PDB file of C-alpha atoms and ligand atoms in Angstrom:
ATOM      1  CA  UNK A   1      39.675   4.718  -1.846  1.00  0.00           C
ATOM      2  CA  UNK A   2      36.454   4.635  -4.260  1.00  0.00           C
ATOM      3  CA  UNK A   3      33.580   4.351  -1.827  1.00  0.00           C
ATOM      4  CA  UNK A   4      30.530   2.553  -2.906  1.00  0.00           C
ATOM      5  CA  UNK A   5      27.315   1.936  -0.683  1.00  0.00           C
ATOM      6  CA  UNK A   6      23.598   0.145  -0.439  1.00  0.00           C
ATOM      7  CA  UNK A   7      20.609   2.891  -0.248  1.00  0.00           C
ATOM      8  CA  UNK A   8      17.444   1.329   1.243  1.00  0.00           C
ATOM      9  CA  UNK A   9      15.109   1.637   4.125  1.00  0.00           C
ATOM     10  CA  UNK A  10      15.336  -0.482   6.362  1.00  0.00           C
ATOM     11  CA  UNK A  11      18.874  -1.340   5.636  1.00  0.00           C
ATOM     12  CA  UNK A  12      20.563  -2.629   9.014  1.00  0.00           C
ATOM     13  CA  UNK A  13      19.972  -6.137   7.362  1.00  0.00           C
ATOM     14  CA  UNK A  14      21.610  -5.787   4.306  1.00  0.00           C
ATOM     15  CA  UNK A  15      24.432  -8.302   3.692  1.00  0.00           C
ATOM     16  CA  UNK A  16      25.607  -6.235   0.356  1.00  0.00           C
ATOM     17  CA  UNK A  17      28.588  -4.696   2.598  1.00  0.00           C
ATOM     18  CA  UNK A  18      30.059  -7.756   3.592  1.00  0.00           C
ATOM     19  CA  UNK A  19      29.893  -9.151   0.095  1.00  0.00           C
ATOM     20  CA  UNK A  20      31.384  -6.579  -1.715  1.00  0.00           C
ATOM     21  CA  UNK A  21      34.028  -6.278   0.967  1.00  0.00           C
ATOM     22  CA  UNK A  22      34.824  -9.754   0.404  1.00  0.00           C
ATOM     23  CA  UNK A  23      35.002  -9.317  -3.694  1.00  0.00           C
ATOM     24  CA  UNK A  24      37.462  -6.607  -2.988  1.00  0.00           C
ATOM     25  CA  UNK A  25      39.715  -8.648  -0.621  1.00  0.00           C
ATOM     26  CA  UNK A  26      39.620 -11.701  -3.191  1.00  0.00           C
ATOM     27  CA  UNK A  27      40.800  -9.129  -6.113  1.00  0.00           C
ATOM     28  CA  UNK A  28      42.929  -7.058  -3.939  1.00  0.00           C
ATOM     29  CA  UNK A  29      41.091  -3.724  -4.493  1.00  0.00           C
ATOM     30  CA  UNK A  30      40.695  -0.899  -2.303  1.00  0.00           C
ATOM     31  CA  UNK A  31      37.065   0.266  -1.642  1.00  0.00           C
ATOM     32  CA  UNK A  32      34.820   1.291   1.046  1.00  0.00           C
ATOM     33  CA  UNK A  33      31.065   0.352   1.212  1.00  0.00           C
ATOM     34  CA  UNK A  34      28.713   1.776   3.453  1.00  0.00           C
ATOM     35  CA  UNK A  35      24.790   1.001   4.371  1.00  0.00           C
ATOM     36  CA  UNK A  36      22.769   4.380   4.103  1.00  0.00           C
ATOM     37  CA  UNK A  37      19.291   4.820   5.306  1.00  0.00           C
ATOM     38  CA  UNK A  38      17.180   7.260   3.210  1.00  0.00           C
ATOM     39  CA  UNK A  39      13.421   8.558   3.583  1.00  0.00           C
ATOM     40  CA  UNK A  40      11.110   8.650   0.731  1.00  0.00           C
ATOM     41  CA  UNK A  41      11.484  12.404   0.654  1.00  0.00           C
ATOM     42  CA  UNK A  42      15.142  12.573   0.738  1.00  0.00           C
ATOM     43  CA  UNK A  43      16.139   9.980  -1.645  1.00  0.00           C
ATOM     44  CA  UNK A  44      17.300  12.255  -4.539  1.00  0.00           C
ATOM     45  CA  UNK A  45      18.968  14.136  -2.414  1.00  0.00           C
ATOM     46  CA  UNK A  46      20.683  11.196  -0.917  1.00  0.00           C
ATOM     47  CA  UNK A  47      22.082   9.866  -3.981  1.00  0.00           C
ATOM     48  CA  UNK A  48      23.311  13.016  -4.999  1.00  0.00           C
ATOM     49  CA  UNK A  49      24.856  14.047  -2.239  1.00  0.00           C
ATOM     50  CA  UNK A  50      27.069  10.524  -2.326  1.00  0.00           C
ATOM     51  CA  UNK A  51      27.768  11.398  -5.731  1.00  0.00           C
ATOM     52  CA  UNK A  52      28.821  14.936  -5.243  1.00  0.00           C
ATOM     53  CA  UNK A  53      30.799  13.853  -2.359  1.00  0.00           C
ATOM     54  CA  UNK A  54      32.917  11.543  -4.904  1.00  0.00           C
ATOM     55  CA  UNK A  55      31.213   7.971  -4.638  1.00  0.00           C
ATOM     56  CA  UNK A  56      31.596   6.063  -7.406  1.00  0.00           C
ATOM     57  CA  UNK A  57      28.685   3.678  -7.480  1.00  0.00           C
ATOM     58  CA  UNK A  58      25.439   2.598  -4.956  1.00  0.00           C
ATOM     59  CA  UNK A  59      23.657  -0.547  -4.977  1.00  0.00           C
ATOM     60  CA  UNK A  60      19.598   0.447  -4.566  1.00  0.00           C
ATOM     61  CA  UNK A  61      17.368  -1.811  -2.479  1.00  0.00           C
ATOM     62  CA  UNK A  62      13.715  -1.509  -1.367  1.00  0.00           C
ATOM     63  CA  UNK A  63      11.696   0.640  -1.543  1.00  0.00           C
ATOM     64  CA  UNK A  64      13.398   2.528  -3.932  1.00  0.00           C
ATOM     65  CA  UNK A  65      14.413   0.305  -6.969  1.00  0.00           C
ATOM     66  CA  UNK A  66      11.240   2.382  -8.991  1.00  0.00           C
ATOM     67  CA  UNK A  67      12.963   5.764  -8.021  1.00  0.00           C
ATOM     68  CA  UNK A  68      16.350   5.024  -8.977  1.00  0.00           C
ATOM     69  CA  UNK A  69      15.009   4.362 -12.242  1.00  0.00           C
ATOM     70  CA  UNK A  70      13.288   7.568 -12.956  1.00  0.00           C
ATOM     71  CA  UNK A  71      16.251   9.522 -11.236  1.00  0.00           C
ATOM     72  CA  UNK A  72      18.965   7.868 -13.944  1.00  0.00           C
ATOM     73  CA  UNK A  73      20.200   9.925 -16.720  1.00  0.00           C
ATOM     74  CA  UNK A  74      20.795   6.714 -19.050  1.00  0.00           C
ATOM     75  CA  UNK A  75      20.074   2.882 -18.145  1.00  0.00           C
ATOM     76  CA  UNK A  76      21.148  -0.712 -19.485  1.00  0.00           C
ATOM     77  CA  UNK A  77      18.742  -3.195 -20.880  1.00  0.00           C
ATOM     78  CA  UNK A  78      17.536  -4.958 -18.058  1.00  0.00           C
ATOM     79  CA  UNK A  79      16.862  -1.986 -16.051  1.00  0.00           C
ATOM     80  CA  UNK A  80      14.811  -0.658 -19.111  1.00  0.00           C
ATOM     81  CA  UNK A  81      13.149  -4.062 -19.146  1.00  0.00           C
ATOM     82  CA  UNK A  82      12.261  -3.921 -15.571  1.00  0.00           C
ATOM     83  CA  UNK A  83      11.787  -0.101 -15.225  1.00  0.00           C
ATOM     84  CA  UNK A  84      13.787  -0.884 -12.224  1.00  0.00           C
ATOM     85  CA  UNK A  85      17.274   0.005 -11.106  1.00  0.00           C
ATOM     86  CA  UNK A  86      19.311  -1.699  -8.259  1.00  0.00           C
ATOM     87  CA  UNK A  87      22.725  -0.510  -9.324  1.00  0.00           C
ATOM     88  CA  UNK A  88      23.751   3.460 -10.154  1.00  0.00           C
ATOM     89  CA  UNK A  89      27.105   4.307 -11.299  1.00  0.00           C
ATOM     90  CA  UNK A  90      28.522   7.926 -11.377  1.00  0.00           C
ATOM     91  CA  UNK A  91      30.436   8.587 -14.857  1.00  0.00           C
ATOM     92  CA  UNK A  92      33.241  12.089 -15.117  1.00  0.00           C
ATOM     93  CA  UNK A  93      30.513  14.083 -16.969  1.00  0.00           C
ATOM     94  CA  UNK A  94      28.311  13.735 -14.112  1.00  0.00           C
ATOM     95  CA  UNK A  95      25.490  11.537 -15.152  1.00  0.00           C
ATOM     96  CA  UNK A  96      23.816   8.997 -13.443  1.00  0.00           C
ATOM     97  CA  UNK A  97      23.997   5.366 -15.138  1.00  0.00           C
ATOM     98  CA  UNK A  98      21.140   2.722 -13.992  1.00  0.00           C
ATOM     99  CA  UNK A  99      21.050  -1.159 -14.611  1.00  0.00           C
ATOM    100  CA  UNK A 100      18.956  -3.489 -12.734  1.00  0.00           C
ATOM    101  CA  UNK A 101      21.198  -7.089 -12.211  1.00  0.00           C
ATOM    102  CA  UNK A 102      18.789  -8.930  -9.859  1.00  0.00           C
ATOM    103  CA  UNK A 103      17.713 -10.863 -13.327  1.00  0.00           C
ATOM    104  CA  UNK A 104      21.013 -11.732 -14.160  1.00  0.00           C
ATOM    105  CA  UNK A 105      21.647 -12.688 -10.385  1.00  0.00           C
ATOM    106  CA  UNK A 106      18.816 -15.314 -10.952  1.00  0.00           C
ATOM    107  CA  UNK A 107      19.992 -16.847 -14.022  1.00  0.00           C
ATOM    108  CA  UNK A 108      23.655 -17.019 -12.784  1.00  0.00           C
ATOM    109  CA  UNK A 109      22.856 -19.138  -9.901  1.00  0.00           C
ATOM    110  CA  UNK A 110      20.103 -21.091 -11.419  1.00  0.00           C
ATOM    111  CA  UNK A 111      22.863 -21.899 -14.079  1.00  0.00           C
ATOM    112  CA  UNK A 112      25.589 -22.586 -11.278  1.00  0.00           C
ATOM    113  CA  UNK A 113      22.912 -25.299 -10.065  1.00  0.00           C
ATOM    114  CA  UNK A 114      22.620 -26.618 -13.618  1.00  0.00           C
ATOM    115  CA  UNK A 115      19.411 -25.733 -13.876  1.00  0.00           C
ATOM    116  CA  UNK A 116      18.411 -24.829 -17.280  1.00  0.00           C
ATOM    117  CA  UNK A 117      15.344 -22.823 -18.031  1.00  0.00           C
ATOM    118  CA  UNK A 118      15.139 -23.420 -21.885  1.00  0.00           C
ATOM    119  CA  UNK A 119      11.828 -24.962 -22.671  1.00  0.00           C
ATOM    120  CA  UNK A 120      10.409 -24.852 -18.864  1.00  0.00           C
ATOM    121  CA  UNK A 121       7.184 -24.208 -17.515  1.00  0.00           C
ATOM    122  CA  UNK A 122       7.545 -21.456 -14.764  1.00  0.00           C
ATOM    123  CA  UNK A 123       5.606 -20.535 -11.942  1.00  0.00           C
ATOM    124  CA  UNK A 124       6.510 -17.118 -10.647  1.00  0.00           C
ATOM    125  CA  UNK A 125       4.495 -16.051  -7.344  1.00  0.00           C
ATOM    126  CA  UNK A 126       4.345 -13.095  -6.409  1.00  0.00           C
ATOM    127  CA  UNK A 127       3.838  -9.496  -8.508  1.00  0.00           C
ATOM    128  CA  UNK A 128       6.092  -7.216  -6.389  1.00  0.00           C
ATOM    129  CA  UNK A 129       9.128  -5.418  -7.167  1.00  0.00           C
ATOM    130  CA  UNK A 130      11.083  -8.404  -7.053  1.00  0.00           C
ATOM    131  CA  UNK A 131       9.203 -10.529  -9.527  1.00  0.00           C
ATOM    132  CA  UNK A 132       9.354  -7.559 -11.804  1.00  0.00           C
ATOM    133  CA  UNK A 133      12.843  -7.434 -11.782  1.00  0.00           C
ATOM    134  CA  UNK A 134      13.125 -11.169 -13.053  1.00  0.00           C
ATOM    135  CA  UNK A 135      10.529 -11.377 -15.463  1.00  0.00           C
ATOM    136  CA  UNK A 136      12.650 -10.071 -18.474  1.00  0.00           C
ATOM    137  CA  UNK A 137      15.415 -12.399 -17.812  1.00  0.00           C
ATOM    138  CA  UNK A 138      13.633 -15.278 -17.518  1.00  0.00           C
ATOM    139  CA  UNK A 139      11.828 -14.530 -21.102  1.00  0.00           C
ATOM    140  CA  UNK A 140      15.446 -14.094 -22.552  1.00  0.00           C
ATOM    141  CA  UNK A 141      15.970 -17.610 -21.793  1.00  0.00           C
ATOM    142  CA  UNK A 142      13.181 -18.783 -23.923  1.00  0.00           C
ATOM    143  CA  UNK A 143      11.051 -20.550 -21.185  1.00  0.00           C
ATOM    144  CA  UNK A 144       8.145 -22.790 -22.534  1.00  0.00           C
ATOM    145  CA  UNK A 145       5.440 -20.603 -20.460  1.00  0.00           C
ATOM    146  CA  UNK A 146       5.410 -18.308 -17.385  1.00  0.00           C
ATOM    147  CA  UNK A 147       2.466 -18.355 -15.169  1.00  0.00           C
ATOM    148  CA  UNK A 148       2.060 -15.307 -12.712  1.00  0.00           C
ATOM    149  CA  UNK A 149      -0.111 -15.750  -9.264  1.00  0.00           C
ATOM    150  CA  UNK A 150      -0.327 -13.267  -7.075  1.00  0.00           C
ATOM    151  CA  UNK A 151      -2.490 -12.786  -3.557  1.00  0.00           C
ATOM    152  CA  UNK A 152      -4.051  -9.595  -5.308  1.00  0.00           C
ATOM    153  CA  UNK A 153      -4.967 -11.009  -8.897  1.00  0.00           C
ATOM    154  CA  UNK A 154      -5.262  -7.355 -10.126  1.00  0.00           C
ATOM    155  CA  UNK A 155      -1.298  -6.854  -9.383  1.00  0.00           C
ATOM    156  CA  UNK A 156      -1.025 -10.127 -11.546  1.00  0.00           C
ATOM    157  CA  UNK A 157      -2.926  -8.807 -14.300  1.00  0.00           C
ATOM    158  CA  UNK A 158      -0.972  -5.537 -14.153  1.00  0.00           C
ATOM    159  CA  UNK A 159       2.044  -7.638 -14.387  1.00  0.00           C
ATOM    160  CA  UNK A 160       0.970  -9.088 -17.696  1.00  0.00           C
ATOM    161  CA  UNK A 161      -0.472  -5.918 -19.223  1.00  0.00           C
ATOM    162  CA  UNK A 162       3.125  -4.023 -18.499  1.00  0.00           C
ATOM    163  CA  UNK A 163       5.213  -7.031 -20.089  1.00  0.00           C
ATOM    164  CA  UNK A 164       2.768  -7.924 -22.840  1.00  0.00           C
ATOM    165  CA  UNK A 165       5.494  -6.393 -25.390  1.00  0.00           C
ATOM    166  CA  UNK A 166       7.735  -8.801 -24.039  1.00  0.00           C
ATOM    167  CA  UNK A 167       5.806 -12.491 -23.791  1.00  0.00           C
ATOM    168  CA  UNK A 168       2.362 -13.865 -22.967  1.00  0.00           C
ATOM    169  CA  UNK A 169       2.159 -14.198 -19.330  1.00  0.00           C
ATOM    170  CA  UNK A 170      -0.787 -16.658 -17.863  1.00  0.00           C
ATOM    171  CA  UNK A 171      -2.473 -15.159 -14.549  1.00  0.00           C
ATOM    172  CA  UNK A 172      -3.800 -17.556 -12.271  1.00  0.00           C
ATOM    173  CA  UNK A 173      -5.522 -17.980  -8.707  1.00  0.00           C
ATOM    174  CA  UNK A 174      -3.394 -20.262  -6.371  1.00  0.00           C
ATOM    175  CA  UNK A 175      -6.048 -22.504  -6.175  1.00  0.00           C
ATOM    176  CA  UNK A 176      -6.139 -22.815  -9.956  1.00  0.00           C
ATOM    177  CA  UNK A 177      -2.727 -23.861 -10.129  1.00  0.00           C
ATOM    178  CA  UNK A 178      -1.995 -26.907 -12.195  1.00  0.00           C
ATOM    179  CA  UNK A 179      -0.110 -29.542 -10.438  1.00  0.00           C
ATOM    180  CA  UNK A 180       3.490 -29.603 -11.729  1.00  0.00           C
ATOM    181  CA  UNK A 181       5.577 -26.544 -12.949  1.00  0.00           C
ATOM    182  CA  UNK A 182       9.051 -27.381 -14.063  1.00  0.00           C
ATOM    183  CA  UNK A 183      10.243 -24.526 -11.613  1.00  0.00           C
ATOM    184  CA  UNK A 184       8.567 -22.965  -8.925  1.00  0.00           C
ATOM    185  CA  UNK A 185      10.279 -18.990  -7.986  1.00  0.00           C
ATOM    186  CA  UNK A 186       8.927 -17.338  -4.766  1.00  0.00           C
ATOM    187  CA  UNK A 187       9.301 -13.920  -5.206  1.00  0.00           C
ATOM    188  CA  UNK A 188       6.625 -13.064  -2.669  1.00  0.00           C
ATOM    189  CA  UNK A 189       7.655 -11.659   0.819  1.00  0.00           C
ATOM    190  CA  UNK A 190       5.554 -14.024   2.724  1.00  0.00           C
ATOM    191  CA  UNK A 191       8.599 -15.161   4.421  1.00  0.00           C
ATOM    192  CA  UNK A 192       8.590 -11.889   6.688  1.00  0.00           C
ATOM    193  CA  UNK A 193       5.279 -12.666   8.414  1.00  0.00           C
ATOM    194  CA  UNK A 194       6.025 -16.768   8.596  1.00  0.00           C
ATOM    195  CA  UNK A 195       3.160 -17.411   5.895  1.00  0.00           C
ATOM    196  CA  UNK A 196       2.894 -19.383   3.219  1.00  0.00           C
ATOM    197  CA  UNK A 197       1.144 -18.276  -0.075  1.00  0.00           C
ATOM    198  CA  UNK A 198      -2.113 -19.898  -0.417  1.00  0.00           C
ATOM    199  CA  UNK A 199      -1.849 -21.819  -3.715  1.00  0.00           C
ATOM    200  CA  UNK A 200      -2.025 -25.357  -4.766  1.00  0.00           C
ATOM    201  CA  UNK A 201       1.098 -27.199  -3.039  1.00  0.00           C
ATOM    202  CA  UNK A 202       0.788 -29.769  -5.851  1.00  0.00           C
ATOM    203  CA  UNK A 203       2.825 -27.203  -8.104  1.00  0.00           C
ATOM    204  CA  UNK A 204       5.971 -28.276  -6.546  1.00  0.00           C
ATOM    205  CA  UNK A 205       5.232 -32.198  -7.129  1.00  0.00           C
ATOM    206  CA  UNK A 206       8.914 -33.268  -8.907  1.00  0.00           C
ATOM    207  CA  UNK A 207       9.735 -29.324  -9.337  1.00  0.00           C
ATOM    208  CA  UNK A 208      12.555 -26.944  -8.671  1.00  0.00           C
ATOM    209  CA  UNK A 209      11.572 -24.983  -6.147  1.00  0.00           C
ATOM    210  CA  UNK A 210      13.397 -21.440  -5.722  1.00  0.00           C
ATOM    211  CA  UNK A 211      13.170 -19.116  -3.122  1.00  0.00           C
ATOM    212  CA  UNK A 212      14.401 -15.313  -3.675  1.00  0.00           C
ATOM    213  CA  UNK A 213      14.124 -14.792  -0.123  1.00  0.00           C
ATOM    214  CA  UNK A 214      16.869 -16.186   1.960  1.00  0.00           C
ATOM    215  CA  UNK A 215      17.729 -16.592   5.791  1.00  0.00           C
ATOM    216  CA  UNK A 216      19.753 -18.811   7.974  1.00  0.00           C
ATOM    217  CA  UNK A 217      18.580 -22.659   7.312  1.00  0.00           C
ATOM    218  CA  UNK A 218      15.802 -23.188   5.417  1.00  0.00           C
ATOM    219  CA  UNK A 219      13.306 -19.961   4.515  1.00  0.00           C
ATOM    220  CA  UNK A 220       9.625 -20.530   5.948  1.00  0.00           C
ATOM    221  CA  UNK A 221       8.580 -20.980   2.192  1.00  0.00           C
ATOM    222  CA  UNK A 222      11.086 -23.802   1.747  1.00  0.00           C
ATOM    223  CA  UNK A 223      10.457 -25.548   4.959  1.00  0.00           C
ATOM    224  CA  UNK A 224       6.684 -25.498   3.557  1.00  0.00           C
ATOM    225  CA  UNK A 225       7.272 -26.550  -0.117  1.00  0.00           C
ATOM    226  CA  UNK A 226       9.665 -29.268   0.934  1.00  0.00           C
ATOM    227  CA  UNK A 227       6.424 -31.373   2.413  1.00  0.00           C
ATOM    228  CA  UNK A 228       5.078 -31.272  -1.286  1.00  0.00           C
ATOM    229  CA  UNK A 229       7.934 -33.174  -3.096  1.00  0.00           C
ATOM    230  CA  UNK A 230      10.116 -31.018  -4.999  1.00  0.00           C
ATOM    231  CA  UNK A 231      12.935 -32.239  -6.994  1.00  0.00           C
ATOM    232  CA  UNK A 232      15.478 -29.520  -5.589  1.00  0.00           C
ATOM    233  CA  UNK A 233      15.068 -26.324  -3.384  1.00  0.00           C
ATOM    234  CA  UNK A 234      17.361 -23.684  -3.601  1.00  0.00           C
ATOM    235  CA  UNK A 235      17.381 -20.525  -1.497  1.00  0.00           C
ATOM    236  CA  UNK A 236      18.085 -16.937  -2.497  1.00  0.00           C
ATOM    237  CA  UNK A 237      21.952 -16.601  -1.105  1.00  0.00           C
ATOM    238  CA  UNK A 238      23.572 -17.358  -4.584  1.00  0.00           C
ATOM    239  CA  UNK A 239      21.397 -15.077  -6.503  1.00  0.00           C
ATOM    240  CA  UNK A 240      22.444 -12.049  -3.512  1.00  0.00           C
ATOM    241  CA  UNK A 241      26.017 -12.955  -4.453  1.00  0.00           C
ATOM    242  CA  UNK A 242      25.326 -13.179  -8.397  1.00  0.00           C
ATOM    243  CA  UNK A 243      23.811  -9.966  -8.730  1.00  0.00           C
ATOM    244  CA  UNK A 244      26.330  -8.033  -6.312  1.00  0.00           C
ATOM    245  CA  UNK A 245      29.058  -9.471  -8.863  1.00  0.00           C
ATOM    246  CA  UNK A 246      27.212  -8.039 -11.458  1.00  0.00           C
ATOM    247  CA  UNK A 247      27.063  -4.645  -9.790  1.00  0.00           C
ATOM    248  CA  UNK A 248      30.755  -4.988  -9.400  1.00  0.00           C
ATOM    249  CA  UNK A 249      31.764  -5.757 -12.546  1.00  0.00           C
ATOM    250  CA  UNK A 250      29.495  -2.656 -13.981  1.00  0.00           C
ATOM    251  CA  UNK A 251      31.568  -0.355 -11.305  1.00  0.00           C
ATOM    252  CA  UNK A 252      35.088  -1.906 -11.598  1.00  0.00           C
ATOM    253  CA  UNK A 253      35.251  -3.861 -14.981  1.00  0.00           C
ATOM    254  CA  UNK A 254      36.277  -7.181 -13.149  1.00  0.00           C
ATOM    255  CA  UNK A 255      34.223 -10.269 -12.055  1.00  0.00           C
ATOM    256  CA  UNK A 256      34.917 -11.537  -8.797  1.00  0.00           C
ATOM    257  CA  UNK A 257      35.269 -15.500  -8.370  1.00  0.00           C
ATOM    258  CA  UNK A 258      31.775 -15.614  -6.732  1.00  0.00           C
ATOM    259  CA  UNK A 259      31.681 -19.444  -6.119  1.00  0.00           C
ATOM    260  CA  UNK A 260      34.041 -19.303  -3.154  1.00  0.00           C
ATOM    261  CA  UNK A 261      31.914 -16.472  -1.687  1.00  0.00           C
ATOM    262  CA  UNK A 262      28.521 -18.090  -2.014  1.00  0.00           C
ATOM    263  CA  UNK A 263      30.268 -21.119  -0.311  1.00  0.00           C
ATOM    264  CA  UNK A 264      31.627 -19.053   2.520  1.00  0.00           C
ATOM    265  CA  UNK A 265      28.137 -17.443   3.030  1.00  0.00           C
ATOM    266  CA  UNK A 266      26.403 -20.667   2.843  1.00  0.00           C
ATOM    267  CA  UNK A 267      29.093 -22.435   5.251  1.00  0.00           C
ATOM    268  CA  UNK A 268      28.377 -19.242   7.820  1.00  0.00           C
ATOM    269  CA  UNK A 269      24.755 -20.050   7.633  1.00  0.00           C
ATOM    270  CA  UNK A 270      25.204 -23.868   8.579  1.00  0.00           C
ATOM    271  CA  UNK A 271      27.068 -22.622  11.951  1.00  0.00           C
TER     272      UNK A 271
HETATM  273  P1  LIG B 301       9.028  -6.659  -3.090  1.00  0.00           P
HETATM  274  O1  LIG B 301       9.570  -5.575  -4.001  1.00  0.00           O
HETATM  275  O2  LIG B 301       9.965  -8.134  -2.384  1.00  0.00           O
HETATM  276  O3  LIG B 301       8.587  -7.481  -4.175  1.00  0.00           O
HETATM  277  P2  LIG B 301       6.311  -5.915  -2.679  1.00  0.00           P
HETATM  278  O4  LIG B 301       6.649  -4.757  -3.789  1.00  0.00           O
HETATM  279  O5  LIG B 301       6.136  -5.640  -1.465  1.00  0.00           O
HETATM  280  O6  LIG B 301       7.843  -6.243  -2.240  1.00  0.00           O
HETATM  281  O7  LIG B 301       5.897  -7.339  -3.254  1.00  0.00           O
HETATM  282  C1  LIG B 301       5.583  -8.203  -2.164  1.00  0.00           C
HETATM  283  C2  LIG B 301       4.788  -9.710  -3.173  1.00  0.00           C
HETATM  284  O8  LIG B 301       4.562 -10.469  -1.935  1.00  0.00           O
HETATM  285  C3  LIG B 301       3.302  -9.402  -3.341  1.00  0.00           C
HETATM  286  O9  LIG B 301       3.154  -9.671  -4.298  1.00  0.00           O
HETATM  287  C4  LIG B 301       2.296  -9.453  -2.342  1.00  0.00           C
HETATM  288  O10 LIG B 301       1.302  -9.752  -2.630  1.00  0.00           O
HETATM  289  P3  LIG B 301       0.257  -8.689  -2.476  1.00  0.00           P
HETATM  290  O11 LIG B 301       0.280  -7.974  -3.917  1.00  0.00           O
HETATM  291  O12 LIG B 301      -1.337  -9.636  -2.324  1.00  0.00           O
HETATM  292  O13 LIG B 301       0.309  -7.772  -1.353  1.00  0.00           O
HETATM  293  C5  LIG B 301       3.325 -10.981  -1.924  1.00  0.00           C
HETATM  294  N1  LIG B 301       2.929 -11.285  -0.386  1.00  0.00           N
HETATM  295  C6  LIG B 301       3.166 -10.533   0.706  1.00  0.00           C
HETATM  296  N2  LIG B 301       2.838 -11.159   1.578  1.00  0.00           N
HETATM  297  C7  LIG B 301       1.982 -12.562   1.223  1.00  0.00           C
HETATM  298  C8  LIG B 301       1.571 -13.517   1.879  1.00  0.00           C
HETATM  299  N3  LIG B 301       1.160 -13.781   2.886  1.00  0.00           N
HETATM  300  N4  LIG B 301       1.165 -14.316   1.192  1.00  0.00           N
HETATM  301  C9  LIG B 301       0.945 -14.456  -0.271  1.00  0.00           C
HETATM  302  N5  LIG B 301       1.666 -13.236  -0.860  1.00  0.00           N
HETATM  303  C10 LIG B 301       2.159 -12.311  -0.108  1.00  0.00           C
END
């Protein structure tokens, strides 16, 4: 049986084992998929041990995505653009290949919901790994403009500098944001502390509001944003399943039917 897993810290909350087991069940594949907690010091060793024991592929989550990029021997275009990796695979010749499927996961989920980015003004909230992981994919879609806003402005400016080879990024303070963006994406981790980012709330007026976070029921962010008249609100379940499906495809060459799995997860969240 081919072995896969997800490495992170903390890792207990991860939904990846469930999602990958559902993919395997749907396609009649026999796989194992486990949660692996690692410390920062042991990260490289953890990966090497998994692959030495015959493991086929790993997902990488917080806080190791940059470290996974560094230990990859070769990488895909998205990993190179975002300098982060969430999917590792081990090839026959003992080399580790890394790719980032987060950005593609976001694009697919938006498309599944009939939201198209071409020509749109996009506001991205946050400047950590989650924000970085989706910028190259947003750029690919020929958006009209990208504004990044972060509580700590220096980090947003660093993003602007790091992606300057790809595109122009506007950096604005929360209270200087315009009154409307076509799409507002929350890539902050403010949900974890039940806080809303300090921004002009009129950004949501008539906008598509997408929270990359996910929870049972509405996220704290969506609950708050809903008060300011967005046209549609979505949370990150679909992105989670779509990025997992891309990893599954990299490893096993078959793309699962994600619609069925997203519906199943959403149904569970409603109950
Ligand atoms: P991730 O990898 O999930 O992006 P991260 O690298 O720790 O995690 O980044 C978290 C992001 O959420 C940061 O942009 C952080 O803002 P700071 O750079 O100012 O720390 C943002 N964030 C976290 N809590 C927030 C809050 N309460 N309000 C606004 N932004 C918040």
